[in-house]
Amino acid sequence: MHLHKYEKYWLVFGVGSLIVFLLITGIMAFHNGSHPPSAKNTINHEKVDEIAPFNNPGVHKVEGKDWDYEAVVVASAFYYDPPVLEVPVGAKVKFIATSKDVVHGFGVAGTNINMMLEPGYVSEYVTTVNKVGEYLIVCNEYCGAGHAQMHSMLKVVDPK
Ligand code: CUA
């Protein structure tokens, strides 16, 4: 079988990109531990305010865990509770969030933090915040009339 030179290049390029994409997905999943949100962690979305940790939203220092702080966020149309999260620079933070009503987003501009918040499910993301600054948290799932106004703020501060 005769293949044209350029056709060979394209075949190599196609198969090569497939391998690269599979490698990236594999490294993300097994090395960086990023998985699609699972149905493992469920919650009664009508009683979010009564269920820990969502009965006490905000940033809390924790001991004896793989992370230093837990940032607990409750989303509902069209705001986040609390409206501002403040964490010290260099801290390993676990973001724990859920929605009380419809699907909302939790995207922190300029970072890798990006979760979908579904009613009935708890979304979690662990990361280290290593740059001082104020980061806008935006809802990136269309959730209704107030969607564009739904935002909050992550402040990464230098404690010194
Ligand atoms: Cu909440 Cu869009």
XYZ file of C-alpha atoms and ligand atoms in Angstrom:
162
model
C 0.000 0.000 0.000
C 1.398 3.340 -0.992
C 0.780 6.342 1.256
C 1.505 9.846 0.184
C 4.190 11.561 2.246
C 1.777 14.170 3.674
C -0.775 11.510 4.433
C 1.841 9.748 6.552
C 2.577 12.993 8.381
C -1.110 13.432 9.122
C -1.440 9.855 10.371
C 1.535 10.320 12.687
C 0.171 13.672 13.839
C -3.316 12.216 14.484
C -2.103 9.169 16.396
C 0.468 11.335 18.191
C -2.150 13.833 19.407
C -4.360 10.991 20.603
C -1.474 9.599 22.666
C -0.661 13.074 24.042
C -4.303 13.669 25.065
C -4.558 10.255 26.729
C -1.286 10.933 28.578
C -2.535 14.319 29.803
C -5.825 12.807 30.956
C -3.971 9.950 32.631
C -1.537 12.238 34.441
C -4.370 14.552 35.546
C -6.415 11.632 36.859
C -3.798 9.432 38.481
C -1.005 11.808 39.394
C -2.834 15.083 40.111
C -5.910 13.285 41.412
C -8.425 15.291 39.432
C -11.598 13.373 38.854
C -14.976 14.360 37.543
C -17.428 15.137 40.342
C -18.746 11.856 41.605
C -22.109 11.033 43.097
C -20.343 9.799 46.246
C -20.874 12.870 48.358
C -24.572 13.665 48.536
C -26.588 16.063 50.679
C -30.232 16.980 51.165
C -30.251 20.317 49.353
C -33.331 21.523 51.262
C -31.527 21.164 54.599
C -28.091 22.495 53.614
C -28.196 25.166 56.367
C -28.569 22.498 59.056
C -25.939 20.059 57.827
C -22.248 20.336 58.737
C -20.070 21.867 57.467
C -22.589 24.022 55.581
C -24.265 25.188 58.793
C -21.108 27.255 59.310
C -19.892 28.662 55.978
C -16.537 30.401 55.832
C -12.837 29.668 56.172
C -11.834 27.418 59.052
C -8.385 26.305 60.185
C -8.208 22.531 60.553
C -5.727 20.227 62.266
C -4.561 16.731 61.412
C -5.740 16.747 57.822
C -3.844 16.863 54.545
C -4.866 20.509 54.172
C -4.606 23.539 56.502
C -7.892 25.298 55.857
C -11.385 24.432 54.780
C -13.325 27.017 52.828
C -17.004 26.154 53.099
C -19.288 27.826 50.581
C -23.043 27.671 50.100
C -24.319 28.861 46.735
C -27.891 29.888 46.067
C -29.621 32.173 43.591
C -27.824 34.531 43.233
C -25.079 34.764 45.814
C -22.412 32.908 47.726
C -22.262 32.551 51.469
C -19.848 33.901 52.656
C -19.377 36.812 50.235
C -15.611 36.919 50.858
C -13.122 34.122 51.577
C -9.787 35.059 53.091
C -6.852 32.653 53.314
C -3.135 33.155 54.043
C -0.740 32.760 51.145
C 0.906 29.333 50.911
C -1.943 27.560 52.682
C -3.353 24.305 51.407
C -7.078 24.863 51.182
C -9.935 22.473 50.656
C -12.890 24.184 49.035
C -16.150 22.505 49.985
C -19.262 23.794 48.299
C -22.810 22.944 47.424
C -25.924 24.564 46.009
C -29.259 25.083 47.736
C -31.342 25.412 44.602
C -30.118 25.088 41.015
C -26.798 24.304 39.360
C -24.257 27.047 39.990
C -20.595 27.392 39.150
C -17.631 28.205 41.355
C -14.803 29.483 39.238
C -11.944 31.446 40.718
C -10.567 33.709 37.993
C -6.859 33.288 37.323
C -6.596 29.934 39.147
C -7.333 26.266 38.487
C -10.224 26.300 40.945
C -13.366 25.558 38.998
C -16.250 23.464 40.245
C -19.819 22.807 39.269
C -22.149 23.021 42.259
C -25.168 20.788 41.921
C -28.067 20.693 44.359
C -27.873 17.413 46.262
C -24.123 17.009 45.785
C -21.033 18.274 47.556
C -18.163 19.536 45.399
C -14.636 19.576 46.782
C -11.306 20.804 45.514
C -7.969 20.906 47.306
C -5.315 23.353 46.205
C -2.471 25.471 47.514
C -2.913 29.211 47.145
C 0.543 30.538 46.455
C 0.016 34.043 45.130
C -1.158 37.033 47.106
C -4.088 38.796 45.525
C -7.812 39.270 45.208
C -9.457 36.744 42.973
C -12.941 37.126 41.640
C -15.159 34.101 42.187
C -17.753 33.836 39.460
C -20.712 31.648 38.739
C -19.993 30.071 35.399
C -23.149 28.000 35.052
C -26.200 29.847 33.813
C -28.568 29.803 36.797
C -31.227 32.415 36.078
C -31.919 36.144 35.920
C -29.229 37.103 38.452
C -26.519 34.855 37.027
C -24.316 37.719 35.802
C -24.404 39.358 39.250
C -23.462 36.189 41.100
C -19.920 36.531 42.362
C -17.764 36.647 45.462
C -14.108 37.159 46.298
C -11.134 35.047 47.314
C -8.518 37.093 49.162
C -5.089 35.512 49.448
C -3.244 37.559 52.036
C 0.249 37.743 53.467
C -0.187 37.290 57.232
C 3.016 39.248 57.955
Cu -25.307 31.007 39.840
Cu -24.965 31.434 37.490
